[in-house]
């Protein structure tokens, strides 16, 4: 059994409970490995009794009285023969330069690891504990405590002599001690005490809870979390104590500090060691279980638990059973838990084994995810912690994820993940494509193949296109549309499509795809022919994009038959490439299409197709009469005689009336309205448009024996012709419908005209008065005269050079100026008129109206 244990490795799997880990889906918080190398050699011949940890090295004491200094890998760096019997405890200061050792034979040594400084003392009883001052390296802190039956404090005096003083005695052996800052905590048979080294006062006593347990078999575990927080573990009880300052008003004869228990709870097993982990606790527990067969207690594997302390209870975060060598023979006192604060390393020490527990890093987290086949989470974790992972590569995790998805049959997801995982690695892409081909899933990966950066070998794309061509025409067409034509050998795919068309020559999907392939190959003629055969909407886009107008000159009718609107727009937009004459000639046998083209041409420009306006008369008359009259009105190139002939042949009254009026034959037009249309309103409207008295006379004569016509005239004639002319001609006794209403309307129209005239007169008078006032204000304004102004007669400056000399000048509102002596008073107006007539008409008019201003 012992030999088998010696051969075990220090791996995580051997250090934890494998069965529990397999069943649990919760990730462990710590990972484990055995401290090997020199430690393995030591423990083959000796047994570990104690150990202490420094950030730089480890110190291991054995049952044979040896102390070994080890590096963090377990290699021996130094060896000290301290005693022939068991080393009980080792203590290091914070600098790691001084070490204190005590043994079962009463020996105590404190010495410098790198200096000759040394203290030796041998007591007459076993010394169980020793603790050097954390700052022992300083000359003012040369202190250490030892514990056997009493707790002694050793201090070096100024004469370099050591003196001792008793801190405590009388309560049994001192079995545990921890020194942090200015506080020393120790445990004896009765409980835990804390001593303040600065005030030389004991500040608390925490009694032991379970006095039934032997203190030598179930020793107390002490641990300082920080300078004021002490963690006590004894039996199944754990207490967290906080050292606080006492208020000055409360001191009196009491110590300056006191201790408050902030958390207290029970554990399931016996505590063998404690260590802090952030705001949590790491607890090493000694476990006894009862055999189901023999019903006898036996020593089970120790457990390392991470717990979250609460005020009166705790919450278990994780729990691992450790397979340490010789655990079957170990007792609670044989286990120790030491830790390194700087790196969160925890050392589980037993007589035959030293196991190191450390927090799991991101690599360990990824290992666990991969083991649980949580590949997507592992990939995400690797991407987030890309700079921190050392043992894993994102690509390797991604490839494992793809393989996992393929094995599960989730081919679409696996193909989609290839985009992200394979990235721009063309070789990996090609490898994955062939792997998908082997399992018959090329279709699954096709939507995600790279099309630009990188570009794979043409064979890859051709292989996928052939796969679709054999089983899915629509999918094949989609890939041809989406993939650039330079990804594959176009001629190979064209030939494959033509071979399939031999079996199904009318397949529209294949024909359309073949047209697209011809387009990629710049074989636009064949592509255009297929599009026209299919009457496909992309035919116009193809023509525009590749400038195929020379190829469609003989296909204009086909294009018009397919979509006359788009075809006409395209032809008119590209007159420079296909002339109007050519289009009209091509459509000669299809007059209805010819009309559509010429009509849109006329709408765009009334003059471009003027040579075809005569032809358009017949086309409008035949295919589009509603637009004939607008055409006749807008066209100035239309032969009126020809148009009149066609309209008369077809009895188009409205068009004939318009043409007659346009040719100056208004009477015939009016007659046609009256005789053919019998529409008095239209006749009146026509007479209004022509504004010809003779037309009104003809209209009255024609209407005089038709009462309905007379009513219409009475309702509308008032504003154009004197209604008396019509009223006098009405025969007496003729019954006219709505005569009274018509006469009332005439009177109302007359009154309205009178009101309008009066209103206009008032406005005119008001405007005249306003303008007169404005003119008067303008003429009353002064005019600036300075040395730059000259006399219009003598051309000398209007102002004399001597300002004191009196002078006279005449200034007109037209800005002409004269010396008074240069302009005789009798001829002033004549000269003014002559001068003003030489200026612009606006100034002349103003000058004629204004009154001269004398200065």
Short mmCIF file of C-alpha atoms in Angstrom, two decimals, residues 245-657:
data_model
loop_
_atom_site.label_atom_id
_atom_site.label_comp_id
_atom_site.label_asym_id
_atom_site.label_seq_id
_atom_site.Cartn_x
_atom_site.Cartn_y
_atom_site.Cartn_z
CA UNK A 245 -9.68 50.68 19.77
CA UNK A 246 -11.47 51.51 22.97
CA UNK A 247 -12.89 55.02 23.33
CA UNK A 248 -10.90 57.21 25.75
CA UNK A 249 -13.95 57.72 27.96
CA UNK A 250 -14.31 53.95 28.42
CA UNK A 251 -10.71 53.13 29.31
CA UNK A 252 -10.33 53.74 33.03
CA UNK A 253 -8.23 50.72 34.08
CA UNK A 254 -9.06 48.71 30.92
CA UNK A 255 -6.70 48.02 28.01
CA UNK A 256 -6.75 50.53 25.14
CA UNK A 257 -8.07 47.80 22.81
CA UNK A 258 -10.74 45.18 22.99
CA UNK A 259 -11.86 42.23 20.85
CA UNK A 260 -15.27 41.77 19.22
CA UNK A 261 -16.36 38.45 17.73
CA UNK A 262 -17.90 39.47 14.41
CA UNK A 263 -18.69 35.96 13.15
CA UNK A 264 -19.04 32.55 14.77
CA UNK A 265 -20.21 29.29 13.23
CA UNK A 266 -19.84 25.51 13.41
CA UNK A 267 -18.31 23.29 10.72
CA UNK A 268 -19.11 19.71 9.85
CA UNK A 269 -15.58 18.42 10.54
CA UNK A 270 -12.61 19.18 12.79
CA UNK A 271 -10.47 22.15 11.85
CA UNK A 272 -6.78 21.46 11.16
CA UNK A 273 -5.88 24.78 9.54
CA UNK A 274 -7.21 28.16 8.42
CA UNK A 275 -6.23 30.72 5.79
CA UNK A 276 -7.90 33.84 4.34
CA UNK A 277 -8.90 34.14 0.67
CA UNK A 278 -10.19 37.67 -0.01
CA UNK A 279 -13.38 37.88 2.07
CA UNK A 280 -13.68 34.09 2.24
CA UNK A 281 -11.95 31.41 4.31
CA UNK A 282 -9.98 28.33 3.33
CA UNK A 283 -10.48 25.61 5.94
CA UNK A 284 -8.47 22.36 6.16
CA UNK A 285 -10.65 19.77 7.91
CA UNK A 286 -9.85 16.43 9.51
CA UNK A 287 -12.58 13.91 8.64
CA UNK A 288 -13.70 10.78 10.44
CA UNK A 289 -16.30 8.52 8.91
CA UNK A 290 -18.09 5.34 10.01
CA UNK A 291 -17.68 2.23 7.92
CA UNK A 292 -20.98 0.78 6.74
CA UNK A 293 -19.63 -2.74 7.01
CA UNK A 294 -17.81 -2.72 10.35
CA UNK A 295 -19.56 0.31 11.87
CA UNK A 296 -16.17 1.50 13.11
CA UNK A 297 -14.68 4.99 12.73
CA UNK A 298 -11.81 5.44 10.32
CA UNK A 299 -9.76 8.36 9.09
CA UNK A 300 -11.05 9.62 5.78
CA UNK A 301 -9.34 11.92 3.35
CA UNK A 302 -8.96 15.46 4.66
CA UNK A 303 -11.07 18.18 3.03
CA UNK A 304 -10.16 21.64 1.89
CA UNK A 305 -13.21 23.88 1.87
CA UNK A 306 -13.76 27.45 0.74
CA UNK A 307 -16.48 29.02 2.85
CA UNK A 308 -18.16 32.39 2.99
CA UNK A 309 -18.50 33.41 6.65
CA UNK A 310 -21.72 35.07 7.75
CA UNK A 311 -22.56 36.50 11.17
CA UNK A 312 -23.83 33.24 12.72
CA UNK A 313 -23.36 30.69 9.97
CA UNK A 314 -21.38 30.12 6.80
CA UNK A 315 -21.96 29.25 3.15
CA UNK A 316 -19.91 26.54 1.49
CA UNK A 317 -18.44 27.72 -1.81
CA UNK A 318 -16.45 24.61 -2.71
CA UNK A 319 -15.27 21.42 -1.02
CA UNK A 320 -12.52 19.04 -2.17
CA UNK A 321 -11.44 15.74 -0.58
CA UNK A 322 -7.64 15.41 -0.81
CA UNK A 323 -5.88 12.12 -1.42
CA UNK A 324 -2.75 12.69 0.64
CA UNK A 325 -0.30 9.90 1.29
CA UNK A 326 -0.93 8.01 4.51
CA UNK A 327 -4.19 9.79 5.33
CA UNK A 328 -5.48 6.55 6.89
CA UNK A 329 -2.98 6.83 9.77
CA UNK A 330 -3.04 10.60 10.29
CA UNK A 331 -4.66 12.44 13.19
CA UNK A 332 -6.06 15.95 13.32
CA UNK A 333 -2.80 17.31 14.80
CA UNK A 334 -0.78 15.84 11.89
CA UNK A 335 -2.25 18.26 9.36
CA UNK A 336 -1.19 21.88 8.93
CA UNK A 337 -2.31 24.58 6.53
CA UNK A 338 0.18 27.27 5.57
CA UNK A 339 -0.31 29.94 2.93
CA UNK A 340 1.53 32.56 0.92
CA UNK A 341 -0.32 35.86 0.97
CA UNK A 342 1.36 37.25 -2.13
CA UNK A 343 0.36 34.47 -4.54
CA UNK A 344 -2.68 32.86 -2.86
CA UNK A 345 -0.88 29.52 -2.51
CA UNK A 346 -2.06 27.10 0.16
CA UNK A 347 0.16 24.27 1.45
CA UNK A 348 -1.47 21.21 3.03
CA UNK A 349 1.20 19.57 5.16
CA UNK A 350 0.94 16.00 6.44
CA UNK A 351 3.68 13.67 7.69
CA UNK A 352 4.08 11.87 4.35
CA UNK A 353 2.93 14.50 1.87
CA UNK A 354 2.85 18.21 1.00
CA UNK A 355 0.11 19.30 -1.40
CA UNK A 356 -0.05 22.78 -2.92
CA UNK A 357 -3.46 24.32 -3.62
CA UNK A 358 -3.71 27.41 -5.75
CA UNK A 359 -6.49 29.43 -7.27
CA UNK A 360 -7.43 28.24 -10.71
CA UNK A 361 -6.31 30.57 -13.50
CA UNK A 362 -7.97 31.14 -16.85
CA UNK A 363 -6.16 28.17 -18.40
CA UNK A 364 -7.57 25.92 -15.70
CA UNK A 365 -11.03 27.38 -16.25
CA UNK A 366 -10.76 26.59 -19.96
CA UNK A 367 -9.53 23.07 -19.17
CA UNK A 368 -12.61 22.45 -17.07
CA UNK A 369 -14.95 23.85 -19.74
CA UNK A 370 -13.37 21.65 -22.40
CA UNK A 371 -13.61 18.62 -20.12
CA UNK A 372 -17.32 19.35 -19.70
CA UNK A 373 -17.63 19.85 -23.48
CA UNK A 374 -18.67 23.48 -23.01
CA UNK A 375 -16.72 24.54 -26.09
CA UNK A 376 -18.53 27.78 -26.80
CA UNK A 377 -17.96 29.04 -23.27
CA UNK A 378 -14.33 27.93 -23.46
CA UNK A 379 -13.86 29.83 -26.73
CA UNK A 380 -15.45 32.94 -25.26
CA UNK A 381 -13.28 32.72 -22.14
CA UNK A 382 -10.14 32.35 -24.26
CA UNK A 383 -11.04 35.39 -26.36
CA UNK A 384 -11.72 37.53 -23.30
CA UNK A 385 -8.48 36.46 -21.57
CA UNK A 386 -6.35 36.17 -24.67
CA UNK A 387 -3.39 37.98 -23.09
CA UNK A 388 -3.49 35.91 -19.88
CA UNK A 389 -3.81 32.35 -21.14
CA UNK A 390 -0.56 30.43 -21.62
CA UNK A 391 -1.44 26.81 -22.32
CA UNK A 392 -4.32 27.27 -24.76
CA UNK A 393 -4.72 28.77 -28.22
CA UNK A 394 -7.97 30.23 -29.44
CA UNK A 395 -7.64 28.45 -32.77
CA UNK A 396 -7.17 25.02 -31.16
CA UNK A 397 -10.24 25.54 -28.97
CA UNK A 398 -12.23 26.71 -31.99
CA UNK A 399 -11.25 23.69 -34.09
CA UNK A 400 -12.20 21.38 -31.23
CA UNK A 401 -15.55 23.20 -31.03
CA UNK A 402 -16.19 22.69 -34.76
CA UNK A 403 -15.35 18.99 -34.49
CA UNK A 404 -17.66 18.66 -31.50
CA UNK A 405 -20.56 20.26 -33.40
CA UNK A 406 -19.94 18.01 -36.42
CA UNK A 407 -19.95 14.94 -34.20
CA UNK A 408 -23.28 16.04 -32.74
CA UNK A 409 -24.70 16.52 -36.25
CA UNK A 410 -25.16 20.28 -35.86
CA UNK A 411 -23.68 21.00 -39.28
CA UNK A 412 -25.21 24.43 -39.83
CA UNK A 413 -23.91 25.76 -36.51
CA UNK A 414 -20.49 24.21 -37.16
CA UNK A 415 -20.33 25.86 -40.58
CA UNK A 416 -21.37 29.23 -39.17
CA UNK A 417 -18.69 29.03 -36.49
CA UNK A 418 -16.06 28.45 -39.20
CA UNK A 419 -16.33 32.12 -40.19
CA UNK A 420 -15.25 33.32 -36.78
CA UNK A 421 -12.79 30.56 -35.91
CA UNK A 422 -10.98 30.01 -39.21
CA UNK A 423 -10.83 33.70 -40.07
CA UNK A 424 -8.43 34.34 -42.96
CA UNK A 425 -6.60 31.01 -42.82
CA UNK A 426 -7.19 29.65 -46.34
CA UNK A 427 -5.51 26.30 -45.65
CA UNK A 428 -7.79 25.59 -42.68
CA UNK A 429 -10.83 26.64 -44.70
CA UNK A 430 -9.96 24.19 -47.47
CA UNK A 431 -9.35 21.44 -44.91
CA UNK A 432 -12.75 22.02 -43.31
CA UNK A 433 -14.49 22.08 -46.72
CA UNK A 434 -13.09 18.67 -47.60
CA UNK A 435 -14.13 17.41 -44.17
CA UNK A 436 -17.69 18.62 -44.82
CA UNK A 437 -17.55 16.95 -48.24
CA UNK A 438 -16.65 13.62 -46.64
CA UNK A 439 -19.79 13.74 -44.50
CA UNK A 440 -21.95 15.00 -47.39
CA UNK A 441 -22.59 18.46 -45.92
CA UNK A 442 -21.10 20.82 -48.52
CA UNK A 443 -24.41 22.69 -48.67
CA UNK A 444 -24.16 23.53 -44.99
CA UNK A 445 -20.81 25.31 -45.33
CA UNK A 446 -21.48 27.03 -48.67
CA UNK A 447 -23.14 30.22 -47.29
CA UNK A 448 -20.14 30.93 -45.07
CA UNK A 449 -17.23 30.39 -47.46
CA UNK A 450 -14.89 33.43 -47.75
CA UNK A 451 -15.37 35.39 -50.97
CA UNK A 452 -12.70 38.06 -50.73
CA UNK A 453 -10.03 37.81 -48.07
CA UNK A 454 -8.98 35.07 -48.24
CA UNK A 455 -9.89 33.50 -51.59
CA UNK A 456 -9.79 29.71 -51.73
CA UNK A 457 -8.76 27.58 -54.67
CA UNK A 458 -11.28 27.67 -57.57
CA UNK A 459 -11.72 23.91 -57.22
CA UNK A 460 -13.33 24.43 -53.79
CA UNK A 461 -16.04 26.73 -55.16
CA UNK A 462 -16.59 24.58 -58.26
CA UNK A 463 -17.01 21.49 -56.07
CA UNK A 464 -19.79 23.19 -54.09
CA UNK A 465 -21.49 24.56 -57.23
CA UNK A 466 -21.55 21.07 -58.77
CA UNK A 467 -23.06 19.74 -55.55
CA UNK A 468 -25.93 22.23 -55.80
CA UNK A 469 -26.34 21.77 -59.57
CA UNK A 470 -26.96 18.09 -59.06
CA UNK A 471 -29.67 18.51 -56.42
CA UNK A 472 -30.83 22.11 -55.94
CA UNK A 473 -31.24 24.46 -58.92
CA UNK A 474 -32.50 27.34 -56.77
CA UNK A 475 -29.59 27.03 -54.37
CA UNK A 476 -27.22 26.90 -57.34
CA UNK A 477 -28.76 30.08 -58.77
CA UNK A 478 -28.45 31.82 -55.40
CA UNK A 479 -24.73 31.03 -55.18
CA UNK A 480 -24.12 32.27 -58.72
CA UNK A 481 -25.83 35.56 -57.82
CA UNK A 482 -23.98 35.96 -54.53
CA UNK A 483 -20.48 34.75 -55.46
CA UNK A 484 -18.18 36.95 -57.56
CA UNK A 485 -17.55 35.40 -60.97
CA UNK A 486 -13.77 35.31 -60.48
CA UNK A 487 -13.95 32.75 -57.64
CA UNK A 488 -14.33 29.81 -60.05
CA UNK A 489 -13.65 28.79 -63.64
CA UNK A 490 -16.67 30.28 -65.39
CA UNK A 491 -16.37 28.19 -68.56
CA UNK A 492 -16.47 24.96 -66.53
CA UNK A 493 -19.70 25.99 -64.79
CA UNK A 494 -21.26 27.25 -68.06
CA UNK A 495 -20.63 23.89 -69.68
CA UNK A 496 -22.11 22.07 -66.70
CA UNK A 497 -25.28 24.21 -66.87
CA UNK A 498 -25.62 23.65 -70.64
CA UNK A 499 -25.33 19.90 -70.08
CA UNK A 500 -28.21 20.06 -67.61
CA UNK A 501 -30.27 22.20 -70.02
CA UNK A 502 -30.05 19.39 -72.55
CA UNK A 503 -32.18 17.39 -70.16
CA UNK A 504 -34.53 20.25 -69.24
CA UNK A 505 -34.28 22.96 -71.90
CA UNK A 506 -37.19 25.08 -70.55
CA UNK A 507 -36.02 25.31 -66.97
CA UNK A 508 -36.28 29.03 -66.26
CA UNK A 509 -33.97 28.88 -63.23
CA UNK A 510 -31.15 27.31 -65.23
CA UNK A 511 -31.72 29.66 -68.17
CA UNK A 512 -31.59 32.72 -65.96
CA UNK A 513 -28.47 31.42 -64.21
CA UNK A 514 -26.84 30.72 -67.58
CA UNK A 515 -27.57 34.32 -68.60
CA UNK A 516 -25.84 35.55 -65.44
CA UNK A 517 -22.85 33.33 -66.18
CA UNK A 518 -22.69 34.71 -69.72
CA UNK A 519 -22.74 38.19 -68.21
CA UNK A 520 -19.80 37.36 -65.91
CA UNK A 521 -18.00 36.03 -69.01
CA UNK A 522 -18.83 39.29 -70.92
CA UNK A 523 -20.81 37.30 -73.45
CA UNK A 524 -23.57 39.90 -73.34
CA UNK A 525 -25.22 38.95 -76.61
CA UNK A 526 -26.12 35.47 -75.41
CA UNK A 527 -27.16 36.82 -72.04
CA UNK A 528 -29.45 39.42 -73.65
CA UNK A 529 -31.04 36.81 -75.86
CA UNK A 530 -31.86 34.61 -72.87
CA UNK A 531 -33.25 37.54 -70.86
CA UNK A 532 -35.51 38.59 -73.75
CA UNK A 533 -36.67 35.01 -74.20
CA UNK A 534 -37.49 34.83 -70.50
CA UNK A 535 -38.93 38.37 -70.54
CA UNK A 536 -36.82 39.00 -67.47
CA UNK A 537 -36.90 42.36 -65.73
CA UNK A 538 -33.10 42.53 -65.54
CA UNK A 539 -32.82 42.92 -69.30
CA UNK A 540 -32.94 46.72 -69.08
CA UNK A 541 -30.36 46.78 -66.31
CA UNK A 542 -28.11 44.55 -68.40
CA UNK A 543 -28.40 46.87 -71.40
CA UNK A 544 -27.64 49.98 -69.37
CA UNK A 545 -24.83 48.44 -67.32
CA UNK A 546 -22.94 47.01 -70.30
CA UNK A 547 -23.96 49.57 -72.97
CA UNK A 548 -25.61 46.99 -75.24
CA UNK A 549 -27.60 49.51 -77.30
CA UNK A 550 -25.95 48.44 -80.54
CA UNK A 551 -27.22 44.91 -79.86
CA UNK A 552 -30.86 45.89 -79.39
CA UNK A 553 -31.48 47.96 -82.53
CA UNK A 554 -33.28 45.00 -84.11
CA UNK A 555 -34.92 43.96 -80.81
CA UNK A 556 -36.88 47.13 -80.11
CA UNK A 557 -40.25 45.48 -80.76
CA UNK A 558 -39.37 42.66 -78.33
CA UNK A 559 -38.41 45.15 -75.66
CA UNK A 560 -41.61 47.16 -76.22
CA UNK A 561 -43.72 44.03 -76.06
CA UNK A 562 -42.04 43.07 -72.78
CA UNK A 563 -42.35 46.43 -71.00
CA UNK A 564 -43.25 49.40 -73.20
CA UNK A 565 -42.90 51.93 -70.37
CA UNK A 566 -39.35 50.96 -69.45
CA UNK A 567 -38.37 50.40 -73.06
CA UNK A 568 -39.54 53.88 -74.15
CA UNK A 569 -37.79 55.54 -71.19
CA UNK A 570 -34.58 53.73 -72.04
CA UNK A 571 -34.78 54.62 -75.75
CA UNK A 572 -35.52 58.27 -75.07
CA UNK A 573 -32.72 58.48 -72.50
CA UNK A 574 -30.27 57.18 -75.08
CA UNK A 575 -31.25 59.01 -78.28
CA UNK A 576 -27.57 59.49 -79.07
CA UNK A 577 -27.16 55.70 -79.30
CA UNK A 578 -30.44 54.76 -80.97
CA UNK A 579 -31.93 57.58 -83.04
CA UNK A 580 -35.60 58.54 -83.09
CA UNK A 581 -35.73 57.73 -86.80
CA UNK A 582 -34.42 54.21 -86.20
CA UNK A 583 -36.97 53.55 -83.46
CA UNK A 584 -39.89 54.84 -85.59
CA UNK A 585 -38.77 52.69 -88.50
CA UNK A 586 -38.52 49.57 -86.32
CA UNK A 587 -42.04 50.21 -85.00
CA UNK A 588 -43.57 50.92 -88.40
CA UNK A 589 -45.51 47.66 -88.41
CA UNK A 590 -46.66 48.19 -84.83
CA UNK A 591 -48.48 51.55 -84.90
CA UNK A 592 -49.80 51.13 -81.35
CA UNK A 593 -46.22 50.87 -80.07
CA UNK A 594 -45.15 53.64 -82.39
CA UNK A 595 -47.79 55.87 -80.80
CA UNK A 596 -46.57 55.05 -77.27
CA UNK A 597 -43.02 56.03 -78.22
CA UNK A 598 -43.96 59.24 -80.09
CA UNK A 599 -46.43 60.30 -77.40
CA UNK A 600 -43.75 60.08 -74.70
CA UNK A 601 -41.28 61.84 -76.97
CA UNK A 602 -43.79 64.70 -77.46
CA UNK A 603 -44.35 64.91 -73.69
CA UNK A 604 -40.62 65.34 -73.15
CA UNK A 605 -40.01 67.82 -75.95
CA UNK A 606 -42.69 69.34 -78.23
CA UNK A 607 -40.16 69.99 -81.00
CA UNK A 608 -37.88 66.94 -81.28
CA UNK A 609 -40.31 64.76 -83.16
CA UNK A 610 -41.92 67.56 -85.23
CA UNK A 611 -41.45 65.65 -88.47
CA UNK A 612 -43.79 62.98 -87.08
CA UNK A 613 -46.52 65.32 -85.81
CA UNK A 614 -48.63 64.78 -88.96
CA UNK A 615 -48.37 61.01 -88.44
CA UNK A 616 -49.24 61.44 -84.78
CA UNK A 617 -52.62 62.98 -85.65
CA UNK A 618 -53.75 59.65 -87.09
CA UNK A 619 -52.10 57.70 -84.25
CA UNK A 620 -53.87 59.78 -81.59
CA UNK A 621 -57.16 59.52 -83.47
CA UNK A 622 -56.75 55.74 -83.68
CA UNK A 623 -55.28 54.79 -80.30
CA UNK A 624 -55.52 57.68 -77.88
CA UNK A 625 -58.30 60.17 -78.64
CA UNK A 626 -58.32 61.73 -75.08
CA UNK A 627 -54.82 63.06 -75.76
CA UNK A 628 -55.56 64.27 -79.29
CA UNK A 629 -56.94 67.68 -78.31
CA UNK A 630 -54.05 68.41 -75.88
CA UNK A 631 -51.66 67.41 -78.66
CA UNK A 632 -53.35 69.78 -81.13
CA UNK A 633 -53.20 72.60 -78.62
CA UNK A 634 -49.49 72.06 -77.71
CA UNK A 635 -48.08 71.32 -81.16
CA UNK A 636 -47.06 74.22 -83.40
CA UNK A 637 -45.81 71.90 -86.13
CA UNK A 638 -49.06 70.08 -86.72
CA UNK A 639 -50.64 70.74 -90.24
CA UNK A 640 -54.07 72.15 -89.33
CA UNK A 641 -55.75 71.28 -92.63
CA UNK A 642 -54.71 67.63 -92.32
CA UNK A 643 -55.81 67.56 -88.71
CA UNK A 644 -59.16 69.17 -89.60
CA UNK A 645 -59.71 66.64 -92.36
CA UNK A 646 -59.06 63.68 -90.05
CA UNK A 647 -61.23 65.07 -87.26
CA UNK A 648 -64.10 65.81 -89.63
CA UNK A 649 -63.84 62.31 -91.11
CA UNK A 650 -64.07 60.81 -87.66
CA UNK A 651 -66.68 63.35 -86.51
CA UNK A 652 -64.51 64.57 -83.61
CA UNK A 653 -66.57 67.67 -82.76
CA UNK A 654 -64.46 69.10 -79.91
CA UNK A 655 -61.26 68.75 -81.93
CA UNK A 656 -62.93 70.17 -85.07
CA UNK A 657 -64.23 73.20 -83.13
#
